[in-house]
Short mmCIF file of C-alpha atoms in Angstrom, two decimals:
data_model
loop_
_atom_site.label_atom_id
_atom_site.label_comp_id
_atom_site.label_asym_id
_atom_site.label_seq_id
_atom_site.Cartn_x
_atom_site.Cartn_y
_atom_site.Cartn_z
CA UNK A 1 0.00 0.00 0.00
CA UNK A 2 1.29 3.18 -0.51
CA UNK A 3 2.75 5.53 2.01
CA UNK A 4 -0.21 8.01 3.32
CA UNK A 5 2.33 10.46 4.23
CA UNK A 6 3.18 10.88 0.45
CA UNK A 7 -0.33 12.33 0.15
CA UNK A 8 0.35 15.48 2.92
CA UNK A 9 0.25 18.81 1.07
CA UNK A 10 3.57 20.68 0.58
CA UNK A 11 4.44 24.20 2.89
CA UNK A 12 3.33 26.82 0.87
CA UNK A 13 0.56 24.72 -0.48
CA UNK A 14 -1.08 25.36 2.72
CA UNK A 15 0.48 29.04 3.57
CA UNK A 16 -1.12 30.31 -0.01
CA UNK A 17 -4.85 28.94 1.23
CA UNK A 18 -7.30 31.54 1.13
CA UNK A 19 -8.13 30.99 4.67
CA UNK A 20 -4.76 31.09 5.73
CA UNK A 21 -4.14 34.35 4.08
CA UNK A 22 -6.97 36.09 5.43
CA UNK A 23 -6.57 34.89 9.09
CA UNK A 24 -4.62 38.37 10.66
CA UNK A 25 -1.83 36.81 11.78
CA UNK A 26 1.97 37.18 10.59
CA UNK A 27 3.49 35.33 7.83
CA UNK A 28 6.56 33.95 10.18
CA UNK A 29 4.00 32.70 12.43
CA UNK A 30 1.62 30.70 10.26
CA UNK A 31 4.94 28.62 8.69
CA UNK A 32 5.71 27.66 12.39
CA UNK A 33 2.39 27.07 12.46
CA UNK A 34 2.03 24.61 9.46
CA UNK A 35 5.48 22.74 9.64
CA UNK A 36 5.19 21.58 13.37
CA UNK A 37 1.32 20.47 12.22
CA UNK A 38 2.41 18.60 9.50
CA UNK A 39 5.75 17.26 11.12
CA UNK A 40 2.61 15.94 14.20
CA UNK A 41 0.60 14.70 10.91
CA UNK A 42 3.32 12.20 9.42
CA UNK A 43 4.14 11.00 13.52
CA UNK A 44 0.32 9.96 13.21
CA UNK A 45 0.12 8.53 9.99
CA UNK A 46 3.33 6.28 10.78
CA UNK A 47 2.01 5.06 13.37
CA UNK A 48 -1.84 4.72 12.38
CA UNK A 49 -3.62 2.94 10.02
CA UNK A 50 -5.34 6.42 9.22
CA UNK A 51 -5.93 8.49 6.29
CA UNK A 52 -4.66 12.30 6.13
CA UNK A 53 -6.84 14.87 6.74
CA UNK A 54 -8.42 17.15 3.91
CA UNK A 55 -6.46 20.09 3.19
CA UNK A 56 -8.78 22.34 4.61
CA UNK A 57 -9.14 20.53 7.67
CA UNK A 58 -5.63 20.89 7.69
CA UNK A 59 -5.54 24.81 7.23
CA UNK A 60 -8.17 25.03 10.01
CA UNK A 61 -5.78 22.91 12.49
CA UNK A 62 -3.04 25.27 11.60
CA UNK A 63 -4.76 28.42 12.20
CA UNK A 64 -5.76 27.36 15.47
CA UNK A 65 -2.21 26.35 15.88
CA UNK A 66 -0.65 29.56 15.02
CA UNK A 67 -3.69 31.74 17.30
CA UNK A 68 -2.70 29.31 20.47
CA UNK A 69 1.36 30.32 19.74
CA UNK A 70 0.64 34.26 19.76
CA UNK A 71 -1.66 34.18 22.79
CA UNK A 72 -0.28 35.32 26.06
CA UNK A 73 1.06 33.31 28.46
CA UNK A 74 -0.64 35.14 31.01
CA UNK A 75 -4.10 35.91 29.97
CA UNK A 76 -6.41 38.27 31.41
CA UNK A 77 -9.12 36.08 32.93
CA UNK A 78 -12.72 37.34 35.08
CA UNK A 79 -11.74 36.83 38.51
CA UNK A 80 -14.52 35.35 40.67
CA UNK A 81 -13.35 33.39 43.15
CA UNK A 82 -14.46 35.57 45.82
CA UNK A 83 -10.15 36.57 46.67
CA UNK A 84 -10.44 40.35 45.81
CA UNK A 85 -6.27 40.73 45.87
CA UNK A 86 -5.89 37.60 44.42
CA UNK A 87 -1.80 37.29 44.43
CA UNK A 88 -2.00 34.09 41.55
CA UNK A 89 -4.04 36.31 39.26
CA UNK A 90 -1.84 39.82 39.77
CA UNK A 91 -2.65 41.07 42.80
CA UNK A 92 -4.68 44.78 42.81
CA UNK A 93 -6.17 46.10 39.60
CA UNK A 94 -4.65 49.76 38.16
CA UNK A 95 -6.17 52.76 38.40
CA UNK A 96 -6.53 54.19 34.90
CA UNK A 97 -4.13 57.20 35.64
CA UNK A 98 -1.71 55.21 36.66
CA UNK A 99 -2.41 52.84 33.26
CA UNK A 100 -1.87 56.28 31.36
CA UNK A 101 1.30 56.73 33.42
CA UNK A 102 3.04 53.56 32.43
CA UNK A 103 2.18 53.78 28.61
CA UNK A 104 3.50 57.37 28.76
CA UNK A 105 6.21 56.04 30.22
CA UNK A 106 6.68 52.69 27.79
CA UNK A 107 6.29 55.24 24.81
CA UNK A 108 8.83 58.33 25.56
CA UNK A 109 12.04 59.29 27.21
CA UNK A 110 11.48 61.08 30.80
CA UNK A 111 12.98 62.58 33.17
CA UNK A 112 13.55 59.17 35.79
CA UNK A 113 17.04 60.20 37.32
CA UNK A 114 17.34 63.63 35.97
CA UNK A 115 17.23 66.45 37.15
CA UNK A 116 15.06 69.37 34.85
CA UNK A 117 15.91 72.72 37.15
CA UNK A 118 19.62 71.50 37.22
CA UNK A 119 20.41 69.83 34.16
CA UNK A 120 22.59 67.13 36.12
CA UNK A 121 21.59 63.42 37.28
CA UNK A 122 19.04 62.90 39.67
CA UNK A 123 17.49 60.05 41.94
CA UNK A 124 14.41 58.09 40.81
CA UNK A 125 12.95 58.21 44.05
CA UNK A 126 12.71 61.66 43.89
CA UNK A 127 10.08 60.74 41.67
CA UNK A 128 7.33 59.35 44.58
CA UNK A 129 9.59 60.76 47.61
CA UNK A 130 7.79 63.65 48.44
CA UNK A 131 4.01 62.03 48.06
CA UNK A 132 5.57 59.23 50.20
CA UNK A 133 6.57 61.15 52.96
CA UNK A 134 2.98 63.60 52.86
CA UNK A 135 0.84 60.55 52.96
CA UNK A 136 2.92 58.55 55.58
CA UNK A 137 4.38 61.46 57.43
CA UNK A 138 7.84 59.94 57.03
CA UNK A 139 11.02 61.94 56.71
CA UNK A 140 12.17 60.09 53.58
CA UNK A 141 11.14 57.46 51.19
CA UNK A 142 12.65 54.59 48.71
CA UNK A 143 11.21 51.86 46.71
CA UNK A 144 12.40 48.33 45.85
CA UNK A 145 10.43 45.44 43.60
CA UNK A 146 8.63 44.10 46.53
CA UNK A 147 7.76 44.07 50.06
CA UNK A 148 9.69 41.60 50.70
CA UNK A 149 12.94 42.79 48.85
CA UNK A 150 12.19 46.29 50.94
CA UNK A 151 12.51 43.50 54.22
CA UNK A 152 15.48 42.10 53.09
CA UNK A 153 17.30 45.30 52.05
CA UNK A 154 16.35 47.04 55.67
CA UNK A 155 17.76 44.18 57.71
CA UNK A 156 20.77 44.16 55.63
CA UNK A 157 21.10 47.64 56.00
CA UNK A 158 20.32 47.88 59.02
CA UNK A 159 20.90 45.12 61.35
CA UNK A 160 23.42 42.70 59.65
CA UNK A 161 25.55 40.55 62.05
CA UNK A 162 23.71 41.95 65.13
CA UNK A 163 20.73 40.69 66.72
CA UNK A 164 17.28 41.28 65.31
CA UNK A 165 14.63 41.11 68.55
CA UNK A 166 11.06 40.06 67.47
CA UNK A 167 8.41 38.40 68.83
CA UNK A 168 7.76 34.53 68.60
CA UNK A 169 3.85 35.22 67.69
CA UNK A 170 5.35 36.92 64.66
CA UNK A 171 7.73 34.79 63.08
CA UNK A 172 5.70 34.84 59.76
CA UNK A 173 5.47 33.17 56.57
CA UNK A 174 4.37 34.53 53.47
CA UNK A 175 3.58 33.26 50.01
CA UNK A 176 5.71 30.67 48.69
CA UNK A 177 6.96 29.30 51.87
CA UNK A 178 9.15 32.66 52.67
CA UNK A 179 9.89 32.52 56.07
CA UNK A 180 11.03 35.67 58.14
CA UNK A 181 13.49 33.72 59.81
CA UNK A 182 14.89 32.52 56.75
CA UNK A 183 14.73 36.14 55.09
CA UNK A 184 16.44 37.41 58.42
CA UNK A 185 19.39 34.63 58.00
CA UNK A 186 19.88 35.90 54.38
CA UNK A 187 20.09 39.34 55.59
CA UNK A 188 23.19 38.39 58.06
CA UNK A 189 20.87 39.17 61.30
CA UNK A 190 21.04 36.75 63.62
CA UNK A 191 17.22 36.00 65.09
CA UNK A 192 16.65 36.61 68.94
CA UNK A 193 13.09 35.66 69.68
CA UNK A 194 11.51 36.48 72.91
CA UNK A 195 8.06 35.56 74.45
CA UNK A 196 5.71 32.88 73.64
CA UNK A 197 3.33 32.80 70.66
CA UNK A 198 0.44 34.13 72.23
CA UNK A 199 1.62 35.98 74.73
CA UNK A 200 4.72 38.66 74.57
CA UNK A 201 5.30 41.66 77.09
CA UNK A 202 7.38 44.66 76.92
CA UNK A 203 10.07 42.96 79.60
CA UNK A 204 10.69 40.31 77.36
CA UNK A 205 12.40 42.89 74.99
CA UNK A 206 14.00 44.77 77.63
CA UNK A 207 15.58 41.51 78.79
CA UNK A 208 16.69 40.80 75.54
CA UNK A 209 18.63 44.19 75.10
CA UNK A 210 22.43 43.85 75.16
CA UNK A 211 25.50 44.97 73.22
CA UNK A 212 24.47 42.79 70.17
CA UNK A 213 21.10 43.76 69.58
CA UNK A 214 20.57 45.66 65.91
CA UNK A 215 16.87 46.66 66.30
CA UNK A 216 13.79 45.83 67.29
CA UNK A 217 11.41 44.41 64.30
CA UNK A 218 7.59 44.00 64.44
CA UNK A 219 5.77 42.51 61.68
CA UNK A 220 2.05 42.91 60.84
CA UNK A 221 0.43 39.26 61.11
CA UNK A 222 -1.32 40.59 58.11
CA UNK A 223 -2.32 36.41 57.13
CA UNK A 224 -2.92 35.22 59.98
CA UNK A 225 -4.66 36.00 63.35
CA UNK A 226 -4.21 34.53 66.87
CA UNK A 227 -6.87 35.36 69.29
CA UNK A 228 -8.17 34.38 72.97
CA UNK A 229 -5.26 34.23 75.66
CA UNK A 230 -3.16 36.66 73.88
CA UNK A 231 -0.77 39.62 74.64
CA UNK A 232 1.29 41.76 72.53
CA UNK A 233 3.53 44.90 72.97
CA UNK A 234 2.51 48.71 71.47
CA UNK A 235 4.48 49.98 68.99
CA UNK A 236 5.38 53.57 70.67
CA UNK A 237 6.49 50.77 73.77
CA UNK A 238 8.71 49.05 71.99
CA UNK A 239 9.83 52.33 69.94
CA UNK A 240 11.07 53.46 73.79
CA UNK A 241 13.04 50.16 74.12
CA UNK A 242 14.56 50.39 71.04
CA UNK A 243 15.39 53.94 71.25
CA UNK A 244 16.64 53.64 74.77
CA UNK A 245 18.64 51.07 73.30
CA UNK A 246 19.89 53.53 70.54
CA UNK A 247 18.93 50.92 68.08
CA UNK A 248 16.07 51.35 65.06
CA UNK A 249 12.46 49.79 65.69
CA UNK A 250 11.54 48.69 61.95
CA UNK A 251 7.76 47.87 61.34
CA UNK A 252 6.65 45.63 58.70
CA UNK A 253 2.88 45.86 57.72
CA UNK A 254 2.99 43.60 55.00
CA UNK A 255 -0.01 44.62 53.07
CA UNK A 256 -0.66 48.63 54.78
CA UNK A 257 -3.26 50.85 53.85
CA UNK A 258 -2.64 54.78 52.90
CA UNK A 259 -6.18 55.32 53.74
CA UNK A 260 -8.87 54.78 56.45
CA UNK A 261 -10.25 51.62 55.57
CA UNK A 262 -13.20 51.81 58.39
CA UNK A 263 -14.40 55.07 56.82
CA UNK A 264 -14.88 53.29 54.08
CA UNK A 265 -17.36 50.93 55.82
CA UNK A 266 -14.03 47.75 55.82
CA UNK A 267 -12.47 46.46 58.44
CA UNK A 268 -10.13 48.30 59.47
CA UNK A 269 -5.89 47.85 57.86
CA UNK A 270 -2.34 49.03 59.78
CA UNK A 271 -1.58 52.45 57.88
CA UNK A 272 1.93 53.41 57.95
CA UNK A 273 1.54 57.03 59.35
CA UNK A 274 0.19 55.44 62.46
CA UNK A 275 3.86 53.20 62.99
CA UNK A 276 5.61 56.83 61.96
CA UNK A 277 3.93 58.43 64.58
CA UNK A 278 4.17 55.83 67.07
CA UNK A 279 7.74 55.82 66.60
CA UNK A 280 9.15 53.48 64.84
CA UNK A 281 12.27 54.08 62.28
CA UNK A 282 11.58 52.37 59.54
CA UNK A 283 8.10 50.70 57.94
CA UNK A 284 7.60 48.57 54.87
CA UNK A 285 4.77 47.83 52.80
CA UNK A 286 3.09 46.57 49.61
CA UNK A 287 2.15 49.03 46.25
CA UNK A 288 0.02 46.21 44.82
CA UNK A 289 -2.10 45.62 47.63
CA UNK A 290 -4.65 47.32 49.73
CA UNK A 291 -2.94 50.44 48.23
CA UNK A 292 -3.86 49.50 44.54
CA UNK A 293 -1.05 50.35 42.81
CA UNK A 294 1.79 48.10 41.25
CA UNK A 295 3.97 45.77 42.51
CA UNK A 296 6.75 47.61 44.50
CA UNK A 297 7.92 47.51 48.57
CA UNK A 298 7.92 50.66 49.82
CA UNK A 299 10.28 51.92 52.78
CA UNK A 300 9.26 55.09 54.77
CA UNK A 301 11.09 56.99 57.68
CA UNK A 302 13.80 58.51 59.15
CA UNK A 303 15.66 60.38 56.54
CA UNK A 304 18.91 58.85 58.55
CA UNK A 305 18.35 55.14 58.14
CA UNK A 306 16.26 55.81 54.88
CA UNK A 307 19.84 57.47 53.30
CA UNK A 308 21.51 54.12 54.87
CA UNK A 309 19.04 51.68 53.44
CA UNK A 310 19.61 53.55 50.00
CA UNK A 311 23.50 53.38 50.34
CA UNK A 312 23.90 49.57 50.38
CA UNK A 313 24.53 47.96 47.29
CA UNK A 314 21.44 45.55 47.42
CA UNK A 315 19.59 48.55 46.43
CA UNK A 316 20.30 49.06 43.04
CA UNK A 317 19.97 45.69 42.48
CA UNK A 318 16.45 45.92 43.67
CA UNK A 319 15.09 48.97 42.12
CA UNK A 320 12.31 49.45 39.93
CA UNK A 321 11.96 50.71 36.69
CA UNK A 322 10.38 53.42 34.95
CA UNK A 323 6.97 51.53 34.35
CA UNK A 324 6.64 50.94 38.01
CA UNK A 325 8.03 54.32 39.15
CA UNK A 326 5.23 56.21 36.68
CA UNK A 327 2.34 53.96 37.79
CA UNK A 328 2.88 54.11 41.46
CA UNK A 329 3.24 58.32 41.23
CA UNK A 330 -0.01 58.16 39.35
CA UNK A 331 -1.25 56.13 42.14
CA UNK A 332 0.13 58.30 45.32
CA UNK A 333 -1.08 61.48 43.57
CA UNK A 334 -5.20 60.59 43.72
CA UNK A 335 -4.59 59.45 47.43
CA UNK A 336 -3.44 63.19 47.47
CA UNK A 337 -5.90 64.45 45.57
CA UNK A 338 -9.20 62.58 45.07
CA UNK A 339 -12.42 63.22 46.41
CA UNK A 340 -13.55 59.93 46.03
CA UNK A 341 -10.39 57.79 46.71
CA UNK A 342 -12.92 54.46 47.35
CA UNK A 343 -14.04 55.30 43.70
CA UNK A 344 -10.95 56.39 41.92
CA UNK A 345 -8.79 53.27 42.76
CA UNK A 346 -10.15 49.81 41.76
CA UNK A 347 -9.30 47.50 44.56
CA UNK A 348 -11.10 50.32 46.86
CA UNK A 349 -14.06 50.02 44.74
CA UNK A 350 -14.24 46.50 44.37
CA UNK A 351 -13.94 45.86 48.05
CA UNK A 352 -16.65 48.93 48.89
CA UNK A 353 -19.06 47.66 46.30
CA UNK A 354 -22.61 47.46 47.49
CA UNK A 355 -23.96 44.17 47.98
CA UNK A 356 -27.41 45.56 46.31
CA UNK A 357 -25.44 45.72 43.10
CA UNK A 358 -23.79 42.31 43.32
CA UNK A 359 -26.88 41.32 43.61
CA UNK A 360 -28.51 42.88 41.04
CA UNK A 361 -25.78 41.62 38.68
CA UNK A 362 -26.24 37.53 39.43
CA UNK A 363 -30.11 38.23 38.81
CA UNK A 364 -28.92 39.86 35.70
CA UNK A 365 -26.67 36.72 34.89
CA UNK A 366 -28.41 33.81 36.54
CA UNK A 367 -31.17 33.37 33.06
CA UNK A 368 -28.29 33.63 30.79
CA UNK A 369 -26.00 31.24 31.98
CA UNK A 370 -28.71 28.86 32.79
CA UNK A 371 -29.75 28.65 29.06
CA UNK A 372 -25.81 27.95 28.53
CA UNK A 373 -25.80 25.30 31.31
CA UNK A 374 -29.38 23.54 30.51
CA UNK A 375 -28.33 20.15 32.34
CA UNK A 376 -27.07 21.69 35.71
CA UNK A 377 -28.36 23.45 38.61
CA UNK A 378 -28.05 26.70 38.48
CA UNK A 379 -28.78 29.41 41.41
CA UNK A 380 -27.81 32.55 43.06
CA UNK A 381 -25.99 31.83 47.00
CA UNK A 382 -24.74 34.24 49.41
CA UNK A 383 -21.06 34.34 49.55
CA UNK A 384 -18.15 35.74 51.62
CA UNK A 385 -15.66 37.61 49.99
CA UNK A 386 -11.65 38.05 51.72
CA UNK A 387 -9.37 40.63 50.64
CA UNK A 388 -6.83 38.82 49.82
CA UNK A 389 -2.65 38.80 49.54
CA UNK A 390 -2.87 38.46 53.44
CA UNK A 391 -4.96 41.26 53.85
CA UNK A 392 -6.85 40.94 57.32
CA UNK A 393 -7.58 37.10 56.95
CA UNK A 394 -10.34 36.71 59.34
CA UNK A 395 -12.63 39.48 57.56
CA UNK A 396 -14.84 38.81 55.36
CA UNK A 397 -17.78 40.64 53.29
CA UNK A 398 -20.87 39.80 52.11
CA UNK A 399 -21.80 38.72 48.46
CA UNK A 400 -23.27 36.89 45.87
CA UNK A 401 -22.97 33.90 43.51
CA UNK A 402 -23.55 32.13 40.78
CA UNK A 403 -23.44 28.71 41.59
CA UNK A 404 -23.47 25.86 39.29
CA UNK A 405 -24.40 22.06 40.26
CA UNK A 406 -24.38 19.04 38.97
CA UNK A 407 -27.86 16.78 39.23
CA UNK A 408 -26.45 13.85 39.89
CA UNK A 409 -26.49 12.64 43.17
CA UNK A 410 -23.78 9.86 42.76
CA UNK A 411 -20.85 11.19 44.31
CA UNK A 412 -18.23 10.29 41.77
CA UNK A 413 -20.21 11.38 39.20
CA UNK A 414 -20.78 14.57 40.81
CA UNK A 415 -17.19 15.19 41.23
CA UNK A 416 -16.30 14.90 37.71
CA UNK A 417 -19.06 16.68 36.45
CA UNK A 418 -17.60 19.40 38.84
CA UNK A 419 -14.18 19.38 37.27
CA UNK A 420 -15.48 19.24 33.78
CA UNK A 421 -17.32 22.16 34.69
CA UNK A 422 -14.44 24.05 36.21
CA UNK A 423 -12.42 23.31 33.29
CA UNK A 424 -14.83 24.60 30.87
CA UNK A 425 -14.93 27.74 32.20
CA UNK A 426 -10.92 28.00 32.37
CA UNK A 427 -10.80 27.20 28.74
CA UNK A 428 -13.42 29.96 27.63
CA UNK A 429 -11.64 33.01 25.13
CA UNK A 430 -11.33 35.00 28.32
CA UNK A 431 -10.93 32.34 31.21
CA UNK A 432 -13.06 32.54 34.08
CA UNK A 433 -11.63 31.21 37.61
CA UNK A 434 -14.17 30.71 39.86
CA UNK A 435 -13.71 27.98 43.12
CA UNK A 436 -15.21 24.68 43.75
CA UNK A 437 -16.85 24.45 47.44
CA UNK A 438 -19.27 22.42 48.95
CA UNK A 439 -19.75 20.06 45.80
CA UNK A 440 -20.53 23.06 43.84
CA UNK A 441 -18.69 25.31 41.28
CA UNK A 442 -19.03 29.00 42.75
CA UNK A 443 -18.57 32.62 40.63
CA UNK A 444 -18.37 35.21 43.39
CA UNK A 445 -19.66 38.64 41.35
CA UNK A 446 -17.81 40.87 43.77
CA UNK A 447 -15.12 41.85 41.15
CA UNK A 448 -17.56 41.15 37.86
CA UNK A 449 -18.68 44.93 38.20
CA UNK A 450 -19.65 47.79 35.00
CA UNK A 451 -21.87 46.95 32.03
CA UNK A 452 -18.52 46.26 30.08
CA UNK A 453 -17.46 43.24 32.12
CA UNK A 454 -20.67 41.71 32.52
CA UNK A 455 -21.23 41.88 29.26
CA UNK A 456 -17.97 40.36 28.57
CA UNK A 457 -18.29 37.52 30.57
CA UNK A 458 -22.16 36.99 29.27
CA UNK A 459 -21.36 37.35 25.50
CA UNK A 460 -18.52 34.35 25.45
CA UNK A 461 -20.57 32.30 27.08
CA UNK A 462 -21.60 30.45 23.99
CA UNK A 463 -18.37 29.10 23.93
CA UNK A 464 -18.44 26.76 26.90
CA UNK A 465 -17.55 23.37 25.86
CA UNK A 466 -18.45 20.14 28.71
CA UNK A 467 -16.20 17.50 27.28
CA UNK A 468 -17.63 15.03 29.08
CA UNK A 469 -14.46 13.08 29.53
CA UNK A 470 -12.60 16.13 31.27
CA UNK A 471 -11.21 14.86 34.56
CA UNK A 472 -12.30 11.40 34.64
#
């Protein structure tokens, strides 16, 4: 019999299809596209008893082919698992000034570390400094890629191969099994842990003063929350230790707010100005949480230790660049200046949203995807929302949700129809994460808000696929 692979259509044979040269996508692109589909076609027919597939079925594979190579690697996706600062799906949302900031800043030259009134170099901080220090009421400001590169750089800065005195109920660990003690090693501090992890009192620091000590350092159990028999040690208290000690007290919030989050009707966040004025030296926080901006750590205080922490050579190494710089000004300028901060930046809004318009969204919703999902059960649920990021972990606030069952009541069954489901909505043109809980698949609303979005998410809906097969 002859060799089916003889039959395959040659290159350009395909590339000069009419369909392949109206699909809008680059010449370089659709050859990738065709050679590693036909180089898959002759593994198959080698090792099939198969026939090839009709050209055009073969132009149609290849288009698909060459779409799935340019799409992102990172997609943007509906959020609605009910995590508003969802750190897996890029953290807080931008405000559009600060969008308009970065693609200035992607499309010309500016002035980053230059000076304009002088004419000589300048220091990209300069470029947030001043906002910095009027929001937090710090003497002096610098910012790094993260918070945790902000932690690292003030310990090494700060405290390396002296003692760093912290209490055992606050030897955290953040995402991605970073551990402080472990960030504290790398720093060159050597850890000196004193009380218990419920329970620590101000003589447990003063008996841990002596000649080696570095600094006191508090950090914000901002994922985490111990409560009944507890105890735990102000921050202008264990400024006076420190101080009395002639040693820095460094405060790390970890998430940090730059605005009153219980006038806002949330539960209330650690703001920096409130460590400044308590005392401490030094305080470190997020950009891309509860403040909303990007991802950058952000070091307020003393100009003295803020002019140390700038000097040591970890610093440049950690510095960001012009994108982040012009987003996070953009950002710092409408806490400044809005009348509506809770409006004008995204997280804010999505956090303050009124349940009545949740609502009023999932009744909007809950027809439409029920005619896409004719063979589950479909309802609306009340939900809790969390912030997020490890962003007060014990608060929640009320919302609602789509929720999507299967009718089977066989538990296996159920299981994999709940996977299937999942999947399906992962694999729509704009993905759609949502979480599975209680043998259901739930879409918290909270961040689905605007006509845009929910039109968005309604309009591909005709796209969901339940391969029955997925996930068993």
């Amino acid at each position: 019999m002859d060799d089916p692979r003889r039959y395959l259509p040659a290159v350009d044979v395909l590339l000069s299809h009419q369909a392949m040269e109206r699909s809008q996508i680059s010449h370089r692109l659709k050859r990738r596209a065709v050679r590693e589909l036909l180089a898959c076609e002759r593994r198959r027919l080698g090792q099939e008893d198969a026939a090839p597939l009709a050209t055009d079925q073969l132009v149609d594979r290849a288009i698909d082919m060459a779409r799935s190579l340019a799409a992102s690697n990172a997609p943007s996706v509906f959020n609605l698992t009910g995590t508003v600062i969802h750190t897996n799906l890029g953290r807080a949302p931008l405000a559009e000034p600060a969008i308009e900031a970065m693609t200035r800043a992607a499309r010309y030259s500016l002035a980053l570390e230059y000076d304009i009134d002088s004419g000589h170099r300048g220091d990209r901080d300069q470029v947030v400094e001043s906002l910095l220090c009027e929001l937090t009421g710090a003497e002096a400001a610098t910012v790094v890629n993260n918070n945790a590169a902000a932690v690292v750089l003030t310990l090494s800065a700060l405290g390396a191969g002296r003692e760093a005195v912290i209490s055992r109920g606050e030897l955290i660990e953040i995402g991605g099994s970073f551990r402080l003690p472990d960030i504290m090693h790398t720093s060159g501090c050597y850890l000196r842990e004193v009380g218990t992890t419920n329970r620590t009192h101000a003589r447990d620091f003063e008996q841990a003063m002596n000649d080696a000590t570095g600094m006191i350092f508090k950090a914000h159990t901002s994922n985490y929350a111990v409560e009944g028999f507890t105890a735990v040690v102000e921050e202008s208290e264990l400024a006076r230790i420190a101080h009395a000690q002639e040693v820095p007290f460094i405060v790390d919030l970890g998430s940090g707010a730059l605005t009153n989050m219980a006038a806002l009707g949330l539960p209330d966040e650690a703001r920096p100005r409130q460590s400044i004025e308590a005392g401490a030296d030094v305080v470190t926080f997020s950009g891309d949480k509860l403040l909303g901006g990007p991802q950058c750590g952000l070091i307020v205080g003393s100009r003295d230790y803020i002019d140390r922490i700038r000097r040591h050579p970890l610093k440049r190494a950690l510095r960001v660049d012009k994108l982040i710089m012009s987003a996070l000004e953009a950002t710092l300028r409408l806490y400044r200046d809005s009348d509506e901060i809770a409006r004008d930046i995204p997280t804010l809004a999505l956090l303050t949203r009124a349940q009545e318009d949740i609502a009023a969204t999932a009744e909007r919703l809950l027809p439409v995807l029920s005619e896409h999902l004719p063979d589950m059960e479909v309802s609306i649920a009340p939900c809790k929302s969390q912030l997020g990021s490890g962003a007060l972990p014990v608060d929640r606030l009320p919302s609602q949700a789509l929720v999507v069952a299967p009718t089977t009541q066989e538990r296996r069954a159920g299981e994999r129809t709940l996977r299937m489901i999942e999947t399906a909505f992962r694999q729509l043109p704009r993905p759609v994460i949502g979480r599975l809980h209680d043998g259901a698949f739930w879409l918290d609303l909270r961040c689905l808000q605007g006509e845009a979005e929910e039109h968005a998410f309604a309009e591909q809906l005709g796209h969901l696929s339940l391969n029955r097969d997925t996930g068993s």
